[in-house]
PDB file of C-alpha atoms in Angstrom:
ATOM      1  CA  UNK A   3     103.242 105.502 100.219  1.00  0.00           C
ATOM      2  CA  UNK A   4     102.696 103.931 103.647  1.00  0.00           C
ATOM      3  CA  UNK A   5     102.377 100.228 104.165  1.00  0.00           C
ATOM      4  CA  UNK A   6      98.562 100.279 104.702  1.00  0.00           C
ATOM      5  CA  UNK A   7      97.796 102.341 101.570  1.00  0.00           C
ATOM      6  CA  UNK A   8     100.118 100.307  99.361  1.00  0.00           C
ATOM      7  CA  UNK A   9      98.532  97.153 100.693  1.00  0.00           C
ATOM      8  CA  UNK A  10      95.068  98.494  99.748  1.00  0.00           C
ATOM      9  CA  UNK A  11      96.261  99.141  96.154  1.00  0.00           C
ATOM     10  CA  UNK A  12      97.729  95.672  95.807  1.00  0.00           C
ATOM     11  CA  UNK A  13      94.516  94.144  97.076  1.00  0.00           C
ATOM     12  CA  UNK A  14      92.475  96.278  94.822  1.00  0.00           C
ATOM     13  CA  UNK A  15      94.402  95.291  91.699  1.00  0.00           C
ATOM     14  CA  UNK A  16      94.616  91.650  92.678  1.00  0.00           C
ATOM     15  CA  UNK A  17      90.956  91.430  93.088  1.00  0.00           C
ATOM     16  CA  UNK A  18      90.415  93.273  89.713  1.00  0.00           C
ATOM     17  CA  UNK A  19      92.340  90.631  87.980  1.00  0.00           C
ATOM     18  CA  UNK A  20      90.599  87.925  89.862  1.00  0.00           C
ATOM     19  CA  UNK A  21      93.579  86.566  91.692  1.00  0.00           C
ATOM     20  CA  UNK A  22      93.367  85.094  95.102  1.00  0.00           C
ATOM     21  CA  UNK A  23      96.274  85.672  97.414  1.00  0.00           C
ATOM     22  CA  UNK A  24      97.577  82.203  96.840  1.00  0.00           C
ATOM     23  CA  UNK A  25      97.506  82.763  93.087  1.00  0.00           C
ATOM     24  CA  UNK A  26      99.415  86.054  93.316  1.00  0.00           C
ATOM     25  CA  UNK A  27     101.905  84.422  95.674  1.00  0.00           C
ATOM     26  CA  UNK A  28     102.598  81.507  93.306  1.00  0.00           C
ATOM     27  CA  UNK A  29     103.015  84.100  90.345  1.00  0.00           C
ATOM     28  CA  UNK A  30     105.618  85.919  92.344  1.00  0.00           C
ATOM     29  CA  UNK A  31     107.156  82.879  94.157  1.00  0.00           C
ATOM     30  CA  UNK A  32     106.148  84.076  97.639  1.00  0.00           C
ATOM     31  CA  UNK A  33     103.870  82.736 100.287  1.00  0.00           C
ATOM     32  CA  UNK A  34     100.171  83.703 100.518  1.00  0.00           C
ATOM     33  CA  UNK A  35     100.771  84.650 104.087  1.00  0.00           C
ATOM     34  CA  UNK A  36     103.464  87.273 102.835  1.00  0.00           C
ATOM     35  CA  UNK A  37     100.766  88.585 100.583  1.00  0.00           C
ATOM     36  CA  UNK A  38      98.363  88.806 103.349  1.00  0.00           C
ATOM     37  CA  UNK A  39     100.939  90.760 105.492  1.00  0.00           C
ATOM     38  CA  UNK A  40     101.618  93.238 102.533  1.00  0.00           C
ATOM     39  CA  UNK A  41      97.864  93.708 101.974  1.00  0.00           C
ATOM     40  CA  UNK A  42      97.237  94.384 105.615  1.00  0.00           C
ATOM     41  CA  UNK A  43     100.177  96.847 105.932  1.00  0.00           C
ATOM     42  CA  UNK A  44     102.207  94.582 108.177  1.00  0.00           C
ATOM     43  CA  UNK A  45     105.122  94.101 105.807  1.00  0.00           C
ATOM     44  CA  UNK A  46     106.441  96.423 103.177  1.00  0.00           C
ATOM     45  CA  UNK A  47     107.703  94.631 100.215  1.00  0.00           C
ATOM     46  CA  UNK A  48     111.049  95.209  98.559  1.00  0.00           C
ATOM     47  CA  UNK A  49     111.331  97.133  95.135  1.00  0.00           C
ATOM     48  CA  UNK A  50     111.993  93.821  93.458  1.00  0.00           C
ATOM     49  CA  UNK A  51     108.758  92.335  94.955  1.00  0.00           C
ATOM     50  CA  UNK A  52     106.735  95.420  94.029  1.00  0.00           C
ATOM     51  CA  UNK A  53     107.937  94.886  90.376  1.00  0.00           C
ATOM     52  CA  UNK A  54     107.052  91.216  90.529  1.00  0.00           C
ATOM     53  CA  UNK A  55     103.627  92.081  91.859  1.00  0.00           C
ATOM     54  CA  UNK A  56     103.015  94.752  89.233  1.00  0.00           C
ATOM     55  CA  UNK A  57     104.088  92.387  86.405  1.00  0.00           C
ATOM     56  CA  UNK A  58     101.940  89.502  87.813  1.00  0.00           C
ATOM     57  CA  UNK A  59      99.020  91.874  87.931  1.00  0.00           C
ATOM     58  CA  UNK A  60      99.781  93.253  84.463  1.00  0.00           C
ATOM     59  CA  UNK A  61     100.021  96.715  85.544  1.00  0.00           C
ATOM     60  CA  UNK A  62     102.715  99.344  85.683  1.00  0.00           C
ATOM     61  CA  UNK A  63     104.608  99.955  88.979  1.00  0.00           C
ATOM     62  CA  UNK A  64     103.576 103.461  88.807  1.00  0.00           C
ATOM     63  CA  UNK A  65      99.776 102.344  88.793  1.00  0.00           C
ATOM     64  CA  UNK A  66     100.521 100.198  91.743  1.00  0.00           C
ATOM     65  CA  UNK A  67     101.999 102.859  93.819  1.00  0.00           C
ATOM     66  CA  UNK A  68     100.301 105.893  92.347  1.00  0.00           C
ATOM     67  CA  UNK A  69     101.471 109.423  92.631  1.00  0.00           C
ATOM     68  CA  UNK A  70     102.347 109.124  96.316  1.00  0.00           C
ATOM     69  CA  UNK A  71     105.645 107.358  95.903  1.00  0.00           C
ATOM     70  CA  UNK A  72     108.319 108.539  98.248  1.00  0.00           C
ATOM     71  CA  UNK A  73     110.183 111.282  96.448  1.00  0.00           C
ATOM     72  CA  UNK A  74     113.590 109.838  97.416  1.00  0.00           C
ATOM     73  CA  UNK A  75     112.656 106.571  95.908  1.00  0.00           C
ATOM     74  CA  UNK A  76     111.433 108.192  92.760  1.00  0.00           C
ATOM     75  CA  UNK A  77     114.474 110.357  92.507  1.00  0.00           C
ATOM     76  CA  UNK A  78     116.809 107.470  93.032  1.00  0.00           C
ATOM     77  CA  UNK A  79     114.907 105.330  90.403  1.00  0.00           C
ATOM     78  CA  UNK A  80     114.970 108.233  87.833  1.00  0.00           C
ATOM     79  CA  UNK A  81     118.808 108.542  88.445  1.00  0.00           C
ATOM     80  CA  UNK A  82     119.366 104.881  87.869  1.00  0.00           C
ATOM     81  CA  UNK A  83     117.086 104.759  84.804  1.00  0.00           C
ATOM     82  CA  UNK A  84     118.749 107.809  83.119  1.00  0.00           C
ATOM     83  CA  UNK A  85     122.119 106.043  83.620  1.00  0.00           C
ATOM     84  CA  UNK A  86     120.954 102.727  82.371  1.00  0.00           C
ATOM     85  CA  UNK A  87     119.389 104.069  79.136  1.00  0.00           C
ATOM     86  CA  UNK A  88     122.804 105.338  78.225  1.00  0.00           C
ATOM     87  CA  UNK A  89     124.052 101.809  77.975  1.00  0.00           C
ATOM     88  CA  UNK A  90     123.630  99.124  75.325  1.00  0.00           C
ATOM     89  CA  UNK A  91     120.928  96.701  75.980  1.00  0.00           C
ATOM     90  CA  UNK A  92     123.336  93.909  76.537  1.00  0.00           C
ATOM     91  CA  UNK A  93     125.006  96.116  79.319  1.00  0.00           C
ATOM     92  CA  UNK A  94     121.675  96.974  80.727  1.00  0.00           C
ATOM     93  CA  UNK A  95     120.725  93.326  81.046  1.00  0.00           C
ATOM     94  CA  UNK A  96     124.050  92.517  82.793  1.00  0.00           C
ATOM     95  CA  UNK A  97     123.662  95.273  85.335  1.00  0.00           C
ATOM     96  CA  UNK A  98     120.030  94.342  85.808  1.00  0.00           C
ATOM     97  CA  UNK A  99     121.107  90.810  86.708  1.00  0.00           C
ATOM     98  CA  UNK A 100     123.777  92.115  89.173  1.00  0.00           C
ATOM     99  CA  UNK A 101     121.235  94.477  90.781  1.00  0.00           C
ATOM    100  CA  UNK A 102     118.803  91.584  90.992  1.00  0.00           C
ATOM    101  CA  UNK A 103     121.379  89.314  92.704  1.00  0.00           C
ATOM    102  CA  UNK A 104     122.349  92.026  95.125  1.00  0.00           C
ATOM    103  CA  UNK A 105     118.730  92.576  96.025  1.00  0.00           C
ATOM    104  CA  UNK A 106     118.117  88.946  96.554  1.00  0.00           C
ATOM    105  CA  UNK A 107     121.225  88.607  98.789  1.00  0.00           C
ATOM    106  CA  UNK A 108     119.983  91.554 100.919  1.00  0.00           C
ATOM    107  CA  UNK A 109     116.506  90.194 101.077  1.00  0.00           C
ATOM    108  CA  UNK A 110     117.890  86.778 102.192  1.00  0.00           C
ATOM    109  CA  UNK A 111     119.999  88.693 104.779  1.00  0.00           C
ATOM    110  CA  UNK A 112     116.946  90.545 105.983  1.00  0.00           C
ATOM    111  CA  UNK A 113     114.810  87.441 106.143  1.00  0.00           C
ATOM    112  CA  UNK A 114     117.531  85.643 108.239  1.00  0.00           C
ATOM    113  CA  UNK A 115     117.765  88.626 110.497  1.00  0.00           C
ATOM    114  CA  UNK A 116     113.936  88.471 111.039  1.00  0.00           C
ATOM    115  CA  UNK A 117     114.134  84.805 111.797  1.00  0.00           C
ATOM    116  CA  UNK A 118     116.787  85.327 114.309  1.00  0.00           C
ATOM    117  CA  UNK A 119     114.904  88.200 115.968  1.00  0.00           C
ATOM    118  CA  UNK A 120     111.561  86.105 116.257  1.00  0.00           C
TER     119      UNK A 120
END
């Protein structure tokens, strides 16, 4: 899904729930400017942020991105999911926290890189 199409989907579901950009931003601990950039197709959110947005809007990630999800991303997520469901719930939670931490570090690095480039 391209940035503009995703942005339109997010905006559609945000308005459907009655959220302003500010309220959604608060729910996912981001700025309203970032939400605006996503909705206008200027920025593409990370998977972690997409999950946060879907949760805040009380919809599934699939509903948010629809059937036009990048097939590589879908294949990768299916692979990870199939591996995770083979583990105990405790191990799943541990791995989820590790992946979440790694994503946060990567996003911070990306954010710092964008600041330096500006």
